Short mmCIF file of C-alpha atoms and ligand atoms in Angstrom, two decimals:
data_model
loop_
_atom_site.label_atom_id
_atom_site.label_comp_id
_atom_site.label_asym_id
_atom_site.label_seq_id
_atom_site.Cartn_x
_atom_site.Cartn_y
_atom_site.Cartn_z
CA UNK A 5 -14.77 -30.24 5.62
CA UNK A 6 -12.31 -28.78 7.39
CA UNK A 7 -11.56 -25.15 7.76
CA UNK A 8 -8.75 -23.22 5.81
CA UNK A 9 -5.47 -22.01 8.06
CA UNK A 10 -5.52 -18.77 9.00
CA UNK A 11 -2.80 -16.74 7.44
CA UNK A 12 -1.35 -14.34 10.24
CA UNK A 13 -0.78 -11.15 8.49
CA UNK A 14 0.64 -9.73 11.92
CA UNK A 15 3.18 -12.46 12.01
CA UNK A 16 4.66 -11.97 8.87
CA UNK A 17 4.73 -8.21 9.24
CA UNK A 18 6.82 -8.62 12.67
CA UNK A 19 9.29 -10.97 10.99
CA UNK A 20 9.16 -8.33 7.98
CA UNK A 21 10.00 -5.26 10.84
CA UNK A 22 12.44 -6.79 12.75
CA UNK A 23 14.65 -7.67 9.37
CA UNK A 24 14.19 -4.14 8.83
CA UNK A 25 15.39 -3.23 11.90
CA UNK A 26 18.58 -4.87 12.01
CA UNK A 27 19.08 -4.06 8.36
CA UNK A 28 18.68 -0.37 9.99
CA UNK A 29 21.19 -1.01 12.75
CA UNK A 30 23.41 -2.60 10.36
CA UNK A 31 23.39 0.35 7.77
CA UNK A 32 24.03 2.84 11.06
CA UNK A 33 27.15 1.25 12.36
CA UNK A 34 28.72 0.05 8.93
CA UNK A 35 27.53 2.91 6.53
CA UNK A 36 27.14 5.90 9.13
CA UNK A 37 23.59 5.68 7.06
CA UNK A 38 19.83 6.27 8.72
CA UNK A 39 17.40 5.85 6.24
CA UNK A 40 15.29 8.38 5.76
CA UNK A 41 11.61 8.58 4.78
CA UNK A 42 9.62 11.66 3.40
CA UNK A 43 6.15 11.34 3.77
CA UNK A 44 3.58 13.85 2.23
CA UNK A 45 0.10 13.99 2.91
CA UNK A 46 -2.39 16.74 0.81
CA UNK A 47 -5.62 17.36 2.78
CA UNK A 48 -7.77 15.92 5.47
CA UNK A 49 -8.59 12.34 4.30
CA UNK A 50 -9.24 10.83 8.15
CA UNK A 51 -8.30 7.60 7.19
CA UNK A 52 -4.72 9.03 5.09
CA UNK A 53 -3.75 10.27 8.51
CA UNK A 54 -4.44 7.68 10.36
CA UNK A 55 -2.01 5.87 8.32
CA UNK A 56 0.41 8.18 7.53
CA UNK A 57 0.42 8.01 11.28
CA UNK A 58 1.44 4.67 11.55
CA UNK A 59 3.85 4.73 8.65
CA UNK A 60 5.87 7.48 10.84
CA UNK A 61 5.48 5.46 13.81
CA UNK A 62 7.05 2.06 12.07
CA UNK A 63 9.61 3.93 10.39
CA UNK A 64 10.96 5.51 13.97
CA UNK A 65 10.50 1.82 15.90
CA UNK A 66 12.75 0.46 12.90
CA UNK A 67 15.41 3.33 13.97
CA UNK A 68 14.59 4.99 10.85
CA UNK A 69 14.02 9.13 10.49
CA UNK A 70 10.67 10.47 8.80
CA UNK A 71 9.98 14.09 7.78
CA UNK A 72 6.51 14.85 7.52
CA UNK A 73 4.84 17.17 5.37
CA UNK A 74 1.23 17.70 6.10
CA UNK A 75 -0.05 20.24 3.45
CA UNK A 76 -3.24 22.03 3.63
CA UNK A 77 -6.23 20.62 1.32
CA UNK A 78 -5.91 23.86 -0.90
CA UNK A 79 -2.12 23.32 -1.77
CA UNK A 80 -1.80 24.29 -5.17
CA UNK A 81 -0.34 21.51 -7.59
CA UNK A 82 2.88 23.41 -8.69
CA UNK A 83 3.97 23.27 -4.40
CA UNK A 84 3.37 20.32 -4.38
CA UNK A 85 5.84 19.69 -7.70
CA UNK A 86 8.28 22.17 -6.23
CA UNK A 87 8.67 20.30 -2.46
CA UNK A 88 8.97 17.11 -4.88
CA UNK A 89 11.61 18.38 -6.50
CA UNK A 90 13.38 19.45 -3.11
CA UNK A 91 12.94 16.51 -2.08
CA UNK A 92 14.56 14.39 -4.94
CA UNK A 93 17.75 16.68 -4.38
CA UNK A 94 18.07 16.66 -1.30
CA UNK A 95 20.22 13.50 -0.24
CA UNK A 96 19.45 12.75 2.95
CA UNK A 97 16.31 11.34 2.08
CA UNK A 98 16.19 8.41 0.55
CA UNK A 99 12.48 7.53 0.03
CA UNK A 100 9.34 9.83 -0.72
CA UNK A 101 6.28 8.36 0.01
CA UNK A 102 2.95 10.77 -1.38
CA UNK A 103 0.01 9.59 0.36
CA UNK A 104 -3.12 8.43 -2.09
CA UNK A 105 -5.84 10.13 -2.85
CA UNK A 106 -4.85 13.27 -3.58
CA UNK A 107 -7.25 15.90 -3.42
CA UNK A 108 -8.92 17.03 -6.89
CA UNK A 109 -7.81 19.16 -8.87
CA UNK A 110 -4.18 17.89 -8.40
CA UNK A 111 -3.11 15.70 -11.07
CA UNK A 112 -2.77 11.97 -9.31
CA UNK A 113 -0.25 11.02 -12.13
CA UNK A 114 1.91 14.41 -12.52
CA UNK A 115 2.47 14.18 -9.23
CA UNK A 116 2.87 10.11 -8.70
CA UNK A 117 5.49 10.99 -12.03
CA UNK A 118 7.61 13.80 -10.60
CA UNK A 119 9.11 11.26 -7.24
CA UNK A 120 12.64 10.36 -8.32
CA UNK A 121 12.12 6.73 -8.99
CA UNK A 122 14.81 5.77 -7.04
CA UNK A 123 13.00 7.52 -4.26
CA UNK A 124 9.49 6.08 -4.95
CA UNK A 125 9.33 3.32 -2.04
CA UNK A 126 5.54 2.87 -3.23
CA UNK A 127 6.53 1.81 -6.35
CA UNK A 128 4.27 4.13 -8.41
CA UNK A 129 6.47 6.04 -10.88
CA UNK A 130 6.03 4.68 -14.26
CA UNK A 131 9.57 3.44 -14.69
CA UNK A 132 8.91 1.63 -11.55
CA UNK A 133 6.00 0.59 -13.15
CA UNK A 134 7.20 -1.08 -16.88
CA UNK A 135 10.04 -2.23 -14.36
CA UNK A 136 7.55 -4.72 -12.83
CA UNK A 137 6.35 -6.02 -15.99
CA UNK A 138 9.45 -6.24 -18.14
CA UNK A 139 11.24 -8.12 -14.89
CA UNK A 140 13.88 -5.16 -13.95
CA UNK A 141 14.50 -5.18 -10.76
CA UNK A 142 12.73 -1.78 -9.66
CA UNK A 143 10.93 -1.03 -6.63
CA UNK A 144 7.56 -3.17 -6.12
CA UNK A 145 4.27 -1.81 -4.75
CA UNK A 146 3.80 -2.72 -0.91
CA UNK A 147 0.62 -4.25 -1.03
CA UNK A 148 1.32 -6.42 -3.71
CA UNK A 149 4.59 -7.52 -2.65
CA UNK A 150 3.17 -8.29 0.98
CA UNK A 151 0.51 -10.63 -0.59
CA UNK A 152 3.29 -12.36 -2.39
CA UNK A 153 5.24 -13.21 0.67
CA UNK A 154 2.52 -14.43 2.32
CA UNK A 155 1.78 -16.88 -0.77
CA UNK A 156 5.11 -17.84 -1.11
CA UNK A 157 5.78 -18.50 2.20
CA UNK A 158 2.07 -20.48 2.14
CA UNK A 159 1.87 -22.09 -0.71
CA UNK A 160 4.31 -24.64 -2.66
CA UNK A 161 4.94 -22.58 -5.74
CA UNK A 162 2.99 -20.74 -7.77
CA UNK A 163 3.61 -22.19 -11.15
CA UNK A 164 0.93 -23.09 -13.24
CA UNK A 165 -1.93 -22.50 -10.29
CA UNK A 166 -4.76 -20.62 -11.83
CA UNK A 167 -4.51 -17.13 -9.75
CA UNK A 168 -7.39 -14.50 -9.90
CA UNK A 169 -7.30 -11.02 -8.90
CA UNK A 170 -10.41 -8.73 -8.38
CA UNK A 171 -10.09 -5.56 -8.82
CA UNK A 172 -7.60 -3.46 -11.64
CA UNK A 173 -5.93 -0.28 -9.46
CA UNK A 174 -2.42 0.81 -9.95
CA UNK A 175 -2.05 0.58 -6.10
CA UNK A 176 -2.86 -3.52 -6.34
CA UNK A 177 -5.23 -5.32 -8.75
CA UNK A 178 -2.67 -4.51 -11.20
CA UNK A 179 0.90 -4.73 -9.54
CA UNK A 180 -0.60 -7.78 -8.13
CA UNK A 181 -1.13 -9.45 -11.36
CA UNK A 182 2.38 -8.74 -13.13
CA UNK A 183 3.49 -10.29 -9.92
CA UNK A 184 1.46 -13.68 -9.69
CA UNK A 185 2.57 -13.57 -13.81
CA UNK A 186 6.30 -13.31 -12.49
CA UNK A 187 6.00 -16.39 -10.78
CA UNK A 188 4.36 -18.18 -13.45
CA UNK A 189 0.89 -18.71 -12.06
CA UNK A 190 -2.33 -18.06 -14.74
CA UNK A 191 -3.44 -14.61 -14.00
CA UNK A 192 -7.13 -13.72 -14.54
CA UNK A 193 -7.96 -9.68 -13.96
CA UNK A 194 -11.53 -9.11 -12.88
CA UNK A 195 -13.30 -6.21 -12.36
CA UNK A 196 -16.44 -4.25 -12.06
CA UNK A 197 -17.48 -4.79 -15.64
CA UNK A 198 -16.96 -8.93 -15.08
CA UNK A 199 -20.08 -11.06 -16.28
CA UNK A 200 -19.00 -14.09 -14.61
CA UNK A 201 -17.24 -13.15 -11.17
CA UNK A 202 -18.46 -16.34 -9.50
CA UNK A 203 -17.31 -18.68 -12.36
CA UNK A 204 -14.15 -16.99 -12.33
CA UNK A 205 -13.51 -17.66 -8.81
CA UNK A 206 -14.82 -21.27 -8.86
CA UNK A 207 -11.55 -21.92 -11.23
CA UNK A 208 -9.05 -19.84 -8.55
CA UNK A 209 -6.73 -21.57 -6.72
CA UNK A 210 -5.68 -18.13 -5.59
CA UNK A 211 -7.87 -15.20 -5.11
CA UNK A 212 -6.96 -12.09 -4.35
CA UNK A 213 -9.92 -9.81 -3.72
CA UNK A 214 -9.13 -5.58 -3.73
CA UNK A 215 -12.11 -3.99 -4.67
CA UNK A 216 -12.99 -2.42 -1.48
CA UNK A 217 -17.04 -3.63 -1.98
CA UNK A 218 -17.85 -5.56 1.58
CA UNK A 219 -18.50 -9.22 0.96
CA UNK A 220 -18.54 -8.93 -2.16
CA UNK A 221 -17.11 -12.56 -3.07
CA UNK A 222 -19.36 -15.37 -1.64
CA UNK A 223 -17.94 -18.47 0.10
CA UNK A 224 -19.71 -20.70 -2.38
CA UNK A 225 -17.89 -19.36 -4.77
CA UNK A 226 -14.46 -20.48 -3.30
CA UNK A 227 -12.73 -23.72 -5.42
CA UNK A 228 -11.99 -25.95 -2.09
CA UNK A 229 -9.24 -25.56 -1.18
CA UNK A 230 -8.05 -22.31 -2.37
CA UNK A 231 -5.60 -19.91 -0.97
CA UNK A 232 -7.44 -16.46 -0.68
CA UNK A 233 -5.84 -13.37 -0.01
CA UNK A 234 -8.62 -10.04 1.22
CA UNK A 235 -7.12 -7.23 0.78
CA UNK A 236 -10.68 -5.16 1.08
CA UNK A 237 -10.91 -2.79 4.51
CA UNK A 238 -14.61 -1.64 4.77
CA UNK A 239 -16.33 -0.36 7.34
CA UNK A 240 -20.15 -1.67 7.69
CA UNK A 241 -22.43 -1.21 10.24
CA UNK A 242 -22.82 -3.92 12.93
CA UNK A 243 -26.14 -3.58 14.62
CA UNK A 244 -24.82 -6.54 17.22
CA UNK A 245 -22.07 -4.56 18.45
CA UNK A 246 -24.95 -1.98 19.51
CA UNK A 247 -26.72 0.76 17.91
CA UNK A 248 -24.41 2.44 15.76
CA UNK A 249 -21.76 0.65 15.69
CA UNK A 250 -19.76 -0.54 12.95
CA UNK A 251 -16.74 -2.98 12.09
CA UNK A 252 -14.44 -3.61 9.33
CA UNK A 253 -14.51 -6.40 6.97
CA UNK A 254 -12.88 -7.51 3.86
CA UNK A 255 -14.28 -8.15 0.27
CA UNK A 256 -14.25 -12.05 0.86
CA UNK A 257 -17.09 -13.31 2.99
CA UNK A 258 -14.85 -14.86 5.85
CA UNK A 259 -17.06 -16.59 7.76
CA UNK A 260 -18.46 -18.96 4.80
CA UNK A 261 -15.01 -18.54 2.92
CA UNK A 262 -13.42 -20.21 6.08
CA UNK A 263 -15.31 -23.23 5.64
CA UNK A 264 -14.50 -23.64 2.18
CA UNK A 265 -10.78 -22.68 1.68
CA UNK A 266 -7.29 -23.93 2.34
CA UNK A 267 -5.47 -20.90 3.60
CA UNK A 268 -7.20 -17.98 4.24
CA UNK A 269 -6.37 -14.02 5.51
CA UNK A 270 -8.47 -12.46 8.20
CA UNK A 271 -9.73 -8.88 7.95
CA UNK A 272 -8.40 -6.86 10.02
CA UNK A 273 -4.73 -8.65 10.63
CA UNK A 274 -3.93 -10.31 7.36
CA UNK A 275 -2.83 -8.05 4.54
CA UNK A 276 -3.33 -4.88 6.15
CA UNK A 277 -0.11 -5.04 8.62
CA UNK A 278 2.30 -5.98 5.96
CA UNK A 279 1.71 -3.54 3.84
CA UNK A 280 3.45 -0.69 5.80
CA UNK A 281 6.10 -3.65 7.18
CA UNK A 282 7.31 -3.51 3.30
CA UNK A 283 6.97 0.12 2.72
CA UNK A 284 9.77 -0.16 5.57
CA UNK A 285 11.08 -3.04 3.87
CA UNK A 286 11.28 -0.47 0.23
CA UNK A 287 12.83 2.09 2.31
CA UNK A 288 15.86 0.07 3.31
CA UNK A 289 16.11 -1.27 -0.34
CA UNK A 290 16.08 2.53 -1.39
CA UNK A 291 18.91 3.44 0.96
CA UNK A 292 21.16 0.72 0.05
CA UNK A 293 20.79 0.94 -3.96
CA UNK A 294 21.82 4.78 -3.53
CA UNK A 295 24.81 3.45 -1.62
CA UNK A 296 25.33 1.05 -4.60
CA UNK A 297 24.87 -1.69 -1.88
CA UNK A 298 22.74 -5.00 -2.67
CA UNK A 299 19.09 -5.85 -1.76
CA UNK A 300 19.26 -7.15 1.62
CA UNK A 301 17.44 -10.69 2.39
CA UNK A 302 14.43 -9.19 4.15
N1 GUN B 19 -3.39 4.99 -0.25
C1 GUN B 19 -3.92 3.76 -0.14
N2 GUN B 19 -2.95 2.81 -0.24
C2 GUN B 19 -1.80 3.47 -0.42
C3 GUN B 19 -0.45 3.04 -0.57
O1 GUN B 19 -0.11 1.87 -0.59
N3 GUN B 19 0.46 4.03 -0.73
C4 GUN B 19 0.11 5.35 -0.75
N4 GUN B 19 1.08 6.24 -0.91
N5 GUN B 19 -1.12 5.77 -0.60
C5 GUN B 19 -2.07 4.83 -0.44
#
């Protein structure tokens, strides 16, 4: 058999940033507009820096401006509602990105609620949210949306294929569904509480795995063929590396999965980079619908 194409997450997301970027250079010279992204971060989550990090980075490289507000773990909920609220008025920003998880005890949903949803590049607010499955147009989750492009742009059409998603979060599993629904494939939700994960993914044509549990989907369980999107980042140990060590991997089991399907993403460098190359892509949107401009064709 042969093995499945490799679907080049990077690729996409450097097509994805350099749209953005002219759409930025563009909005600069005709509007006088920079678009401007607020990013929040509660606490000391290593990896939530490490990302908000490169979220500020990719918004300046697009010629966009960031503000960054890195709060201390102990910031009580109502400052955090109050900056919000700042935030939302103050017009020079035009996206507010809060960076997930939150610390406990502050109210994930309160919060998530409280971003003006025209401001809410992550797509999280609940308008946003029963935008995506009534079919307004609204502002779509990164993640999700990235996975799309790269199907779309990989696959024929999605109509009628049988499409399985594995895992149920508001951040994917279930963006990701109303999406593959959108575009008429046969949507299948598994989760944790699943009896028959392998059967289920013996009938996918395209499997989208975002549980974050390592390996947790076997390449025998792949239909031939398949298209099959990881969007899992864990970090194991790797004992061949040297002691100590570790290394990232997805929730598919690549190197069997490989042998079995048609298209397949790597982990690291297929989802991962295109999810921040939309949140860029979100943040231009944002600017221009406040301008009462269109969506641009990134
Ligand atoms: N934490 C993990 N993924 C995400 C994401 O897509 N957006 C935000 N804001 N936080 C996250």
């Amino acid at each position: 058999m042969s093995e499945a194409k490799i679907i080049d997450g990077r690729k996409f997301a450097a097509e994805v940033r350099r749209g953005v970027a002219a759409e930025v250079a563009a909005l600069k010279s005709a509007h006088a507009l920079t678009p401007t992204l607020a990013i929040v971060l509660v606490g000391d989550d290593e990896a939530s820096h490490i990302y908000v990090r490169a979220k500020g980075r990719q918004a300046e490289e697009a010629g966009m401006a960031t503000l960054e507000h890195l709060l201390p773990r102990e910031t009580p909920e109502r400052d955090l509602l109050t900056l919000i609220q700042r935030l939302n008025a103050d017009d020079t920003i035009n996206g507010i990105l809060i960076q997930l998880p939150l610390p406990a005890p502050i109210a994930t949903p309160k919060v998530l609620a409280a971003v003006d949803p025209a401001k809410d590049v992550d797509g999280f607010h609940p308008i946003n949210v029963g935008r995506l499955w009534s079919g307004a147009p609204g502002m779509v989750p990164c993640t999700p949306y990235g996975c799309m492009a790269m199907l779309k742009a990989t696959l024929n059409g999605l109509a009628g294929l049988r499409a399985l998603v594995i895992g149920r979060s508001n951040i994917v599993g279930k963006p990701m569904a109303a999406l593959l629904l959108r575009e008429n494939a046969t949507v299948t939700i598994a989760h944790s509480k699943t009896r028959d994960l392998a059967e289920r993914c013996r009938e996918a044509d395209v499997l989208v795995a975002a549980v974050g549990h390592a390996r947790l989907v076997k390449g025998v369980w792949i239909k031939p063929g398949a298209c099959v999107l990881d969007v899992g980042i864990n970090r194991v140990s790797a004992p061949d590396k040297g002691k100590g060590k570790t290394r990232i991997v997805g929730d598919v089991d690549f190197e069997v999965a490989r042998k079995v399907a048609g298209h397949i993403t790597p982990v690291p460098g297929g989802v991962g980079p295109m999810t921040i190359a939309c949140l860029m892509r979100n943040t231009v949107i944002a600017a221009r619908r406040q301008r009462g401009l269109p969506d641009p064709a990134i």
